[in-house]
PDB file of C-alpha atoms in Angstrom:
ATOM      1  CA  MET A   1      71.897  29.218 -24.156  1.00 48.00           C
ATOM      2  CA  LYS A   2      70.882  31.053 -21.141  1.00 51.00           C
ATOM      3  CA  ARG A   3      67.164  33.328 -22.190  1.00 43.00           C
ATOM      4  CA  GLU A   4      67.216  36.386 -22.863  1.00 39.00           C
ATOM      5  CA  ARG A   5      66.359  38.882 -20.117  1.00 35.00           C
ATOM      6  CA  GLU A   6      63.668  40.070 -22.461  1.00 33.00           C
ATOM      7  CA  GLN A   7      61.434  36.655 -21.749  1.00 32.00           C
ATOM      8  CA  ILE A   8      61.680  36.334 -18.459  1.00 32.00           C
ATOM      9  CA  ASP A   9      59.378  37.712 -15.676  1.00 36.00           C
ATOM     10  CA  SER A  10      61.190  38.638 -12.297  1.00 37.00           C
ATOM     11  CA  THR A  11      60.808  40.235  -9.769  1.00 40.00           C
ATOM     12  CA  PRO A  12      61.782  44.162  -9.494  1.00 38.00           C
ATOM     13  CA  SER A  13      65.980  44.710 -10.541  1.00 46.00           C
ATOM     14  CA  VAL A  14      67.766  45.738  -7.359  1.00 48.00           C
ATOM     15  CA  PRO A  15      71.278  46.038  -6.294  1.00 55.00           C
ATOM     16  CA  ALA A  16      72.855  42.945  -5.545  1.00 64.00           C
ATOM     17  CA  HIS A  17      75.095  42.766  -2.322  1.00 85.00           C
ATOM     18  CA  HIS A  18      77.773  41.286  -3.659  1.00 92.00           C
ATOM     19  CA  PRO A  19      77.398  41.464  -7.585  1.00 92.00           C
ATOM     20  CA  LEU A  20      80.861  39.431  -7.852  1.00 94.00           C
ATOM     21  CA  THR A  21      80.615  36.699  -6.223  1.00 96.00           C
ATOM     22  CA  PHE A  22      83.752  33.800  -5.168  1.00 95.00           C
ATOM     23  CA  VAL A  23      83.502  30.088  -4.423  1.00 97.00           C
ATOM     24  CA  LEU A  24      86.534  29.015  -2.803  1.00 96.00           C
ATOM     25  CA  SER A  25      86.330  25.660  -2.600  1.00 96.00           C
ATOM     26  CA  PHE A  26      88.286  22.091  -3.366  1.00 96.00           C
ATOM     27  CA  SER A  27      88.281  20.352  -6.258  1.00 94.00           C
ATOM     28  CA  HIS A  28      85.785  17.436  -6.733  1.00 94.00           C
ATOM     29  CA  SER A  29      83.521  19.639  -3.687  1.00 96.00           C
ATOM     30  CA  GLY A  30      80.647  20.396  -6.095  1.00 94.00           C
ATOM     31  CA  SER A  31      81.536  23.218  -7.159  1.00 96.00           C
ATOM     32  CA  THR A  32      80.345  23.161 -10.649  1.00 94.00           C
ATOM     33  CA  LEU A  33      76.911  21.970  -9.297  1.00 95.00           C
ATOM     34  CA  LEU A  34      76.204  25.004  -7.552  1.00 97.00           C
ATOM     35  CA  GLY A  35      77.680  27.415 -10.473  1.00 97.00           C
ATOM     36  CA  ARG A  36      75.242  25.504 -12.187  1.00 96.00           C
ATOM     37  CA  MET A  37      72.338  26.476 -10.082  1.00 97.00           C
ATOM     38  CA  LEU A  38      73.248  29.707 -10.021  1.00 98.00           C
ATOM     39  CA  ASN A  39      73.806  30.287 -13.770  1.00 97.00           C
ATOM     40  CA  MET A  40      70.175  28.782 -13.953  1.00 97.00           C
ATOM     41  CA  HIS A  41      68.562  32.867 -12.299  1.00 97.00           C
ATOM     42  CA  SER A  42      67.426  35.168 -14.550  1.00 96.00           C
ATOM     43  CA  ARG A  43      69.784  37.920 -13.080  1.00 95.00           C
ATOM     44  CA  ILE A  44      73.100  35.792 -11.889  1.00 97.00           C
ATOM     45  CA  LEU A  45      76.224  34.765 -14.674  1.00 97.00           C
ATOM     46  CA  CYS A  46      78.209  31.893 -13.713  1.00 98.00           C
ATOM     47  CA  VAL A  47      81.877  31.829 -15.765  1.00 98.00           C
ATOM     48  CA  GLY A  48      83.224  28.593 -14.445  1.00 97.00           C
ATOM     49  CA  GLU A  49      86.456  29.249 -13.465  1.00 97.00           C
ATOM     50  CA  LEU A  50      87.402  31.911 -15.700  1.00 97.00           C
ATOM     51  CA  MET A  51      90.883  32.875 -14.083  1.00 96.00           C
ATOM     52  CA  ARG A  52      92.090  29.420 -15.750  1.00 96.00           C
ATOM     53  CA  ILE A  53      91.230  30.766 -18.981  1.00 97.00           C
ATOM     54  CA  LYS A  54      94.891  31.300 -20.218  1.00 96.00           C
ATOM     55  CA  GLU A  55      95.353  27.253 -19.006  1.00 96.00           C
ATOM     56  CA  ALA A  56      92.462  26.273 -20.436  1.00 96.00           C
ATOM     57  CA  LEU A  57      93.676  27.127 -24.222  1.00 97.00           C
ATOM     58  CA  LYS A  58      96.563  26.397 -23.672  1.00 96.00           C
ATOM     59  CA  LYS A  59      95.255  22.938 -23.571  1.00 95.00           C
ATOM     60  CA  ASP A  60      92.302  22.700 -26.111  1.00 95.00           C
ATOM     61  CA  LEU A  61      90.004  22.045 -22.979  1.00 94.00           C
ATOM     62  CA  ARG A  62      86.209  22.809 -24.016  1.00 95.00           C
ATOM     63  CA  CYS A  63      83.776  24.917 -22.724  1.00 96.00           C
ATOM     64  CA  SER A  64      80.993  23.341 -20.762  1.00 94.00           C
ATOM     65  CA  CYS A  65      78.534  24.050 -23.474  1.00 94.00           C
ATOM     66  CA  GLY A  66      81.043  20.889 -25.526  1.00 93.00           C
ATOM     67  CA  ASP A  67      82.443  23.470 -28.396  1.00 96.00           C
ATOM     68  CA  ARG A  68      85.770  24.957 -27.911  1.00 96.00           C
ATOM     69  CA  ILE A  69      86.550  28.104 -25.934  1.00 96.00           C
ATOM     70  CA  LYS A  70      87.543  29.922 -29.396  1.00 95.00           C
ATOM     71  CA  GLU A  71      84.267  28.904 -30.775  1.00 96.00           C
ATOM     72  CA  CYS A  72      82.132  29.024 -28.459  1.00 96.00           C
ATOM     73  CA  GLU A  73      78.778  31.597 -29.384  1.00 95.00           C
ATOM     74  CA  PHE A  74      78.743  32.776 -25.583  1.00 95.00           C
ATOM     75  CA  TRP A  75      82.885  33.219 -25.220  1.00 96.00           C
ATOM     76  CA  ARG A  76      83.517  34.711 -28.688  1.00 95.00           C
ATOM     77  CA  GLN A  77      81.783  37.759 -27.965  1.00 94.00           C
ATOM     78  CA  HIS A  78      84.343  38.207 -24.653  1.00 94.00           C
ATOM     79  CA  LEU A  79      86.892  36.317 -25.405  1.00 95.00           C
ATOM     80  CA  PRO A  80      89.234  39.518 -28.058  1.00 94.00           C
ATOM     81  CA  THR A  81      88.608  41.819 -24.372  1.00 91.00           C
ATOM     82  CA  ILE A  82      89.639  39.673 -22.608  1.00 94.00           C
ATOM     83  CA  LYS A  83      93.214  39.632 -24.949  1.00 94.00           C
ATOM     84  CA  GLN A  84      93.924  42.536 -25.768  1.00 93.00           C
ATOM     85  CA  LYS A  85      93.344  44.287 -22.407  1.00 91.00           C
ATOM     86  CA  TYR A  86      94.014  41.885 -19.872  1.00 92.00           C
ATOM     87  CA  GLY A  87      96.614  38.986 -21.687  1.00 93.00           C
ATOM     88  CA  LEU A  88      94.279  36.292 -19.683  1.00 94.00           C
ATOM     89  CA  ASN A  89      95.854  37.169 -17.193  1.00 92.00           C
ATOM     90  CA  TYR A  90      94.089  36.836 -14.392  1.00 91.00           C
ATOM     91  CA  ARG A  91      96.364  38.585 -12.042  1.00 86.00           C
ATOM     92  CA  LYS A  92      95.238  41.300 -13.645  1.00 88.00           C
ATOM     93  CA  PHE A  93      91.242  40.274 -13.450  1.00 89.00           C
ATOM     94  CA  THR A  94      90.287  43.577 -10.901  1.00 85.00           C
ATOM     95  CA  PRO A  95      86.525  44.516  -9.878  1.00 85.00           C
ATOM     96  CA  LYS A  96      86.270  46.136 -12.890  1.00 87.00           C
ATOM     97  CA  PHE A  97      86.941  43.317 -15.624  1.00 91.00           C
ATOM     98  CA  TYR A  98      84.223  41.683 -13.852  1.00 93.00           C
ATOM     99  CA  GLY A  99      81.928  44.381 -13.786  1.00 92.00           C
ATOM    100  CA  SER A 100      82.381  45.032 -17.440  1.00 92.00           C
ATOM    101  CA  LEU A 101      81.690  41.332 -18.278  1.00 93.00           C
ATOM    102  CA  ARG A 102      78.405  41.911 -16.014  1.00 93.00           C
ATOM    103  CA  THR A 103      77.219  44.689 -17.678  1.00 92.00           C
ATOM    104  CA  ALA A 104      78.400  43.254 -21.344  1.00 92.00           C
ATOM    105  CA  SER A 105      75.936  39.896 -20.571  1.00 91.00           C
ATOM    106  CA  GLN A 106      73.496  42.088 -18.967  1.00 93.00           C
ATOM    107  CA  ASN A 107      73.172  40.510 -15.717  1.00 95.00           C
ATOM    108  CA  GLU A 108      73.462  41.797 -11.649  1.00 93.00           C
ATOM    109  CA  ALA A 109      75.952  39.495 -10.316  1.00 96.00           C
ATOM    110  CA  ILE A 110      78.322  36.985 -11.040  1.00 97.00           C
ATOM    111  CA  VAL A 111      79.782  34.394  -9.835  1.00 98.00           C
ATOM    112  CA  ASP A 112      83.543  32.928 -10.489  1.00 97.00           C
ATOM    113  CA  LEU A 113      84.172  29.206  -9.545  1.00 97.00           C
ATOM    114  CA  SER A 114      87.366  29.616  -9.453  1.00 95.00           C
ATOM    115  CA  LYS A 115      88.050  28.011  -5.887  1.00 92.00           C
ATOM    116  CA  THR A 116      91.563  28.217  -5.379  1.00 89.00           C
ATOM    117  CA  LYS A 117      93.029  30.443  -7.261  1.00 88.00           C
ATOM    118  CA  VAL A 118      90.791  33.216  -6.058  1.00 87.00           C
ATOM    119  CA  PHE A 119      92.940  33.195  -2.984  1.00 82.00           C
ATOM    120  CA  ARG A 120      96.257  32.321  -4.351  1.00 78.00           C
ATOM    121  CA  THR A 121      95.691  36.857  -5.459  1.00 76.00           C
ATOM    122  CA  MET A 122      93.182  37.721  -2.444  1.00 71.00           C
ATOM    123  CA  THR A 123      96.849  39.996  -0.600  1.00 61.00           C
ATOM    124  CA  GLY A 124      96.994  41.733  -3.768  1.00 56.00           C
ATOM    125  CA  TYR A 125      92.893  42.062  -4.353  1.00 52.00           C
ATOM    126  CA  PHE A 126      92.685  43.697  -0.931  1.00 51.00           C
ATOM    127  CA  SER A 127      95.707  45.572  -1.205  1.00 51.00           C
ATOM    128  CA  HIS A 128      94.330  47.260  -3.788  1.00 51.00           C
ATOM    129  CA  SER A 129      92.214  50.054  -3.696  1.00 46.00           C
ATOM    130  CA  ASN A 130      89.726  49.263  -5.902  1.00 49.00           C
ATOM    131  CA  TRP A 131      89.126  46.297  -3.715  1.00 49.00           C
ATOM    132  CA  LYS A 132      88.478  47.450  -0.667  1.00 48.00           C
ATOM    133  CA  SER A 133      85.436  49.440  -2.158  1.00 43.00           C
ATOM    134  CA  GLU A 134      83.939  46.845  -3.741  1.00 55.00           C
ATOM    135  CA  SER A 135      81.254  44.290  -2.388  1.00 71.00           C
ATOM    136  CA  ALA A 136      82.941  41.302  -3.272  1.00 87.00           C
ATOM    137  CA  GLY A 137      81.456  38.393  -2.193  1.00 92.00           C
ATOM    138  CA  PHE A 138      83.021  34.343  -1.207  1.00 92.00           C
ATOM    139  CA  ILE A 139      81.439  31.332  -1.130  1.00 96.00           C
ATOM    140  CA  VAL A 140      83.356  29.294   0.630  1.00 96.00           C
ATOM    141  CA  LEU A 141      81.675  25.072   0.042  1.00 98.00           C
ATOM    142  CA  LEU A 142      82.820  22.189   1.734  1.00 98.00           C
ATOM    143  CA  ARG A 143      82.728  18.493   1.256  1.00 98.00           C
ATOM    144  CA  ASP A 144      82.954  16.107   3.325  1.00 98.00           C
ATOM    145  CA  PRO A 145      86.564  15.109   3.500  1.00 98.00           C
ATOM    146  CA  ARG A 146      85.828  11.213   2.622  1.00 98.00           C
ATOM    147  CA  GLY A 147      83.816  12.170  -0.325  1.00 97.00           C
ATOM    148  CA  VAL A 148      86.372  14.618  -1.975  1.00 97.00           C
ATOM    149  CA  GLY A 149      88.929  11.637  -1.204  1.00 97.00           C
ATOM    150  CA  ALA A 150      87.511   8.924  -2.532  1.00 96.00           C
ATOM    151  CA  SER A 151      86.578  11.117  -6.134  1.00 94.00           C
ATOM    152  CA  LEU A 152      90.631  12.245  -6.480  1.00 93.00           C
ATOM    153  CA  LEU A 153      91.668   9.046  -5.540  1.00 94.00           C
ATOM    154  CA  ARG A 154      89.530   7.507  -8.036  1.00 91.00           C
ATOM    155  CA  THR A 155      90.022  10.207 -11.399  1.00 86.00           C
ATOM    156  CA  ASN A 156      94.211  10.202 -10.192  1.00 82.00           C
ATOM    157  CA  ASN A 157      96.966   8.198  -8.712  1.00 74.00           C
ATOM    158  CA  LYS A 158      98.710  10.758  -6.995  1.00 82.00           C
ATOM    159  CA  GLY A 159      97.846   8.992  -4.382  1.00 92.00           C
ATOM    160  CA  LEU A 160      96.601   9.951  -0.175  1.00 96.00           C
ATOM    161  CA  ASP A 161      99.401  11.146   1.301  1.00 96.00           C
ATOM    162  CA  ARG A 162      99.371  14.038  -1.309  1.00 95.00           C
ATOM    163  CA  PHE A 163      95.428  14.506  -1.327  1.00 96.00           C
ATOM    164  CA  LEU A 164      95.718  14.714   2.684  1.00 98.00           C
ATOM    165  CA  PHE A 165      98.689  17.413   2.103  1.00 97.00           C
ATOM    166  CA  ARG A 166      97.227  19.818   0.458  1.00 96.00           C
ATOM    167  CA  TYR A 167      93.450  19.260   1.696  1.00 97.00           C
ATOM    168  CA  LYS A 168      94.615  20.918   4.662  1.00 98.00           C
ATOM    169  CA  LYS A 169      96.924  23.350   3.691  1.00 96.00           C
ATOM    170  CA  TRP A 170      93.196  24.871   2.321  1.00 96.00           C
ATOM    171  CA  MET A 171      90.973  23.294   4.288  1.00 97.00           C
ATOM    172  CA  LYS A 172      93.271  26.082   6.964  1.00 95.00           C
ATOM    173  CA  ARG A 173      93.710  28.682   4.930  1.00 92.00           C
ATOM    174  CA  TYR A 174      89.414  28.658   4.017  1.00 93.00           C
ATOM    175  CA  GLN A 175      89.255  28.554   8.183  1.00 94.00           C
ATOM    176  CA  GLU A 176      90.750  32.042   8.984  1.00 89.00           C
ATOM    177  CA  LEU A 177      88.647  33.325   5.416  1.00 86.00           C
ATOM    178  CA  THR A 178      85.104  32.529   7.356  1.00 89.00           C
ATOM    179  CA  ARG A 179      87.040  33.396  10.687  1.00 86.00           C
ATOM    180  CA  GLY A 180      88.320  36.742   9.251  1.00 70.00           C
ATOM    181  CA  ARG A 181      85.811  38.677   6.852  1.00 68.00           C
ATOM    182  CA  LYS A 182      81.721  37.491   7.937  1.00 73.00           C
ATOM    183  CA  SER A 183      80.135  39.908   6.027  1.00 83.00           C
ATOM    184  CA  ASN A 184      81.571  38.747   3.111  1.00 88.00           C
ATOM    185  CA  VAL A 185      81.990  35.271   3.439  1.00 91.00           C
ATOM    186  CA  LEU A 186      78.933  32.766   3.272  1.00 94.00           C
ATOM    187  CA  ALA A 187      80.100  28.627   4.233  1.00 96.00           C
ATOM    188  CA  LEU A 188      77.554  25.889   2.414  1.00 97.00           C
ATOM    189  CA  ARG A 189      77.493  22.340   2.464  1.00 98.00           C
ATOM    190  CA  TYR A 190      77.526  20.306  -0.636  1.00 97.00           C
ATOM    191  CA  GLU A 191      75.399  17.760   1.422  1.00 97.00           C
ATOM    192  CA  ASP A 192      73.094  20.168   2.674  1.00 98.00           C
ATOM    193  CA  LEU A 193      72.866  22.133  -1.278  1.00 97.00           C
ATOM    194  CA  CYS A 194      71.855  18.233  -1.797  1.00 96.00           C
ATOM    195  CA  MET A 195      69.265  17.949   0.352  1.00 96.00           C
ATOM    196  CA  TYR A 196      67.796  21.105   0.826  1.00 97.00           C
ATOM    197  CA  PRO A 197      68.533  22.728  -2.561  1.00 97.00           C
ATOM    198  CA  GLU A 198      66.035  25.050  -2.308  1.00 97.00           C
ATOM    199  CA  ARG A 199      66.757  26.291   0.982  1.00 97.00           C
ATOM    200  CA  GLU A 200      70.444  26.684   0.662  1.00 98.00           C
ATOM    201  CA  LEU A 201      69.727  28.430  -2.482  1.00 98.00           C
ATOM    202  CA  LYS A 202      67.547  30.913  -0.814  1.00 97.00           C
ATOM    203  CA  ARG A 203      70.415  31.396   1.698  1.00 96.00           C
ATOM    204  CA  VAL A 204      73.215  32.126  -1.327  1.00 97.00           C
ATOM    205  CA  CYS A 205      70.350  34.364  -2.941  1.00 97.00           C
ATOM    206  CA  GLN A 206      70.236  36.256  -0.055  1.00 95.00           C
ATOM    207  CA  PHE A 207      73.580  36.784   0.671  1.00 95.00           C
ATOM    208  CA  ILE A 208      74.487  38.284  -3.188  1.00 96.00           C
ATOM    209  CA  GLY A 209      71.501  40.850  -2.896  1.00 94.00           C
ATOM    210  CA  THR A 210      69.138  38.343  -5.135  1.00 95.00           C
ATOM    211  CA  ALA A 211      65.035  37.026  -5.289  1.00 96.00           C
ATOM    212  CA  PHE A 212      64.878  33.296  -5.656  1.00 97.00           C
ATOM    213  CA  GLU A 213      63.984  31.946  -8.774  1.00 98.00           C
ATOM    214  CA  PRO A 214      62.846  28.219  -8.979  1.00 97.00           C
ATOM    215  CA  GLN A 215      64.404  27.908 -12.266  1.00 96.00           C
ATOM    216  CA  MET A 216      67.652  27.072 -10.246  1.00 97.00           C
ATOM    217  CA  LEU A 217      66.391  23.890  -9.709  1.00 95.00           C
ATOM    218  CA  LEU A 218      66.332  22.807 -13.234  1.00 93.00           C
ATOM    219  CA  GLN A 219      70.373  22.941 -13.078  1.00 90.00           C
ATOM    220  CA  ALA A 220      70.366  20.520 -16.322  1.00 85.00           C
ATOM    221  CA  ASN A 221      67.743  21.800 -18.988  1.00 83.00           C
ATOM    222  CA  GLU A 222      69.727  24.834 -19.648  1.00 90.00           C
ATOM    223  CA  THR A 223      73.199  24.664 -21.425  1.00 92.00           C
ATOM    224  CA  HIS A 224      75.850  26.454 -19.392  1.00 95.00           C
ATOM    225  CA  HIS A 225      79.328  28.302 -20.607  1.00 96.00           C
ATOM    226  CA  PHE A 226      81.819  27.397 -18.386  1.00 97.00           C
ATOM    227  CA  ILE A 227      85.902  27.874 -18.302  1.00 97.00           C
ATOM    228  CA  HIS A 228      87.776  24.699 -16.795  1.00 93.00           C
ATOM    229  CA  SER A 229      84.760  23.012 -16.220  1.00 82.00           C
ATOM    230  CA  SER A 230      84.645  19.808 -14.576  1.00 74.00           C
ATOM    231  CA  THR A 231      83.763  16.458 -17.139  1.00 61.00           C
ATOM    232  CA  SER A 232      82.472  14.581 -13.638  1.00 64.00           C
ATOM    233  CA  ASN A 233      79.341  13.171 -15.751  1.00 59.00           C
ATOM    234  CA  TYR A 234      77.963  13.080 -12.662  1.00 55.00           C
ATOM    235  CA  MET A 235      74.524  14.651 -11.919  1.00 51.00           C
ATOM    236  CA  LYS A 236      74.815  16.086 -15.515  1.00 58.00           C
ATOM    237  CA  ASN A 237      71.917  15.719 -17.152  1.00 61.00           C
ATOM    238  CA  ILE A 238      68.851  15.420 -14.277  1.00 63.00           C
ATOM    239  CA  ASN A 239      68.030  17.921 -11.891  1.00 74.00           C
ATOM    240  CA  GLU A 240      66.473  15.170  -8.798  1.00 74.00           C
ATOM    241  CA  LEU A 241      69.758  15.582  -6.809  1.00 89.00           C
ATOM    242  CA  LYS A 242      71.513  12.998  -4.788  1.00 87.00           C
ATOM    243  CA  ILE A 243      74.828  12.911  -1.724  1.00 91.00           C
ATOM    244  CA  ASP A 244      77.687  11.370  -3.851  1.00 91.00           C
ATOM    245  CA  GLU A 245      78.342   8.741  -1.036  1.00 92.00           C
ATOM    246  CA  ARG A 246      80.633   6.082  -3.408  1.00 95.00           C
ATOM    247  CA  TRP A 247      83.717   6.600  -0.291  1.00 97.00           C
ATOM    248  CA  ARG A 248      81.667   4.593   2.329  1.00 97.00           C
ATOM    249  CA  SER A 249      82.645   1.616  -0.521  1.00 97.00           C
ATOM    250  CA  GLU A 250      85.604   2.417  -2.013  1.00 97.00           C
ATOM    251  CA  LEU A 251      87.400   3.970   0.811  1.00 97.00           C
ATOM    252  CA  SER A 252      89.390   1.308   3.163  1.00 97.00           C
ATOM    253  CA  ALA A 253      89.741   1.880   7.015  1.00 98.00           C
ATOM    254  CA  ASP A 254      92.869   3.074   6.569  1.00 98.00           C
ATOM    255  CA  GLN A 255      91.724   5.988   4.195  1.00 98.00           C
ATOM    256  CA  VAL A 256      89.486   6.650   6.345  1.00 98.00           C
ATOM    257  CA  ARG A 257      90.380   6.787  10.145  1.00 98.00           C
ATOM    258  CA  ARG A 258      93.829   8.963   7.754  1.00 98.00           C
ATOM    259  CA  ILE A 259      91.434  11.811   6.633  1.00 98.00           C
ATOM    260  CA  ASN A 260      88.925  12.350   9.882  1.00 98.00           C
ATOM    261  CA  ALA A 261      92.377  12.607  11.829  1.00 98.00           C
ATOM    262  CA  VAL A 262      91.605  15.893   9.445  1.00 98.00           C
ATOM    263  CA  ILE A 263      88.753  16.655  10.236  1.00 98.00           C
ATOM    264  CA  GLU A 264      89.510  16.263  13.618  1.00 98.00           C
ATOM    265  CA  ASP A 265      92.477  18.744  13.310  1.00 97.00           C
ATOM    266  CA  ILE A 266      90.674  21.329  11.485  1.00 97.00           C
ATOM    267  CA  ASP A 267      87.794  22.706  13.416  1.00 96.00           C
ATOM    268  CA  LEU A 268      86.163  23.932  10.099  1.00 97.00           C
ATOM    269  CA  LEU A 269      85.433  20.760   8.954  1.00 98.00           C
ATOM    270  CA  LYS A 270      84.780  19.645  12.824  1.00 97.00           C
ATOM    271  CA  ASP A 271      81.638  21.955  13.203  1.00 96.00           C
ATOM    272  CA  ALA A 272      80.424  20.631   9.558  1.00 97.00           C
ATOM    273  CA  TYR A 273      80.787  17.135   9.513  1.00 97.00           C
ATOM    274  CA  PRO A 274      81.227  16.121  13.373  1.00 96.00           C
ATOM    275  CA  LEU A 275      82.123  12.230  13.747  1.00 93.00           C
ATOM    276  CA  ASP A 276      80.250  10.005  15.882  1.00 75.00           C
TER     277      ASP A 276
END
């Protein structure tokens, strides 16, 4: 369970630049790892994929703490309000909603890992006057597409064609986002987070508007309360990070060639993962 505010000796409170920050990525790109690290900060609350809470409850998925969401010590405090006031409808999750959750949990910034779900609602968000005046931030988290593809092929049997179609579609959308919103968008590579965690977390903290705290490097030391969280055990209980490059032995030469063609076709990926 996250430590109580009064037990932490940290920097003086200052308003966050982006008190509401969303992580946009494709599945199997490291968002849960990033979320755990951010949730270690004394002034940041990460809620996992909160926009998928209705789906999580319907499927009886567990909170990342291991308890059923309805029985989780954290979500029991907030679930009644989310049900009664918002009907579990993520399209009603406005800045005011996130702000109330942030305040109720005594934090200064809140991070949502809902990935593509966020992008699906962005037209509604930014056409709404409340969103135009809010300092919402967006972290576009990238991972080597070959690693993403290998992870997906390892966990489901939907095939490479489906992955490439969906991945290319979403990467083009994220590319447009990074081009159009410079001040409130931060691009981050999963590989850099694993290789240089302190450096990259300092970048993220600067973006959010708070100071880096060393305990952010110890993401395995706390119990987190994430909605619709990844169930992968990879690096779940360890603090020593390493890049998952199993794709090198798992993908065929033809699969690598086809994924490389997608990298070459999208500038956002080509810049992040230049091919030799």
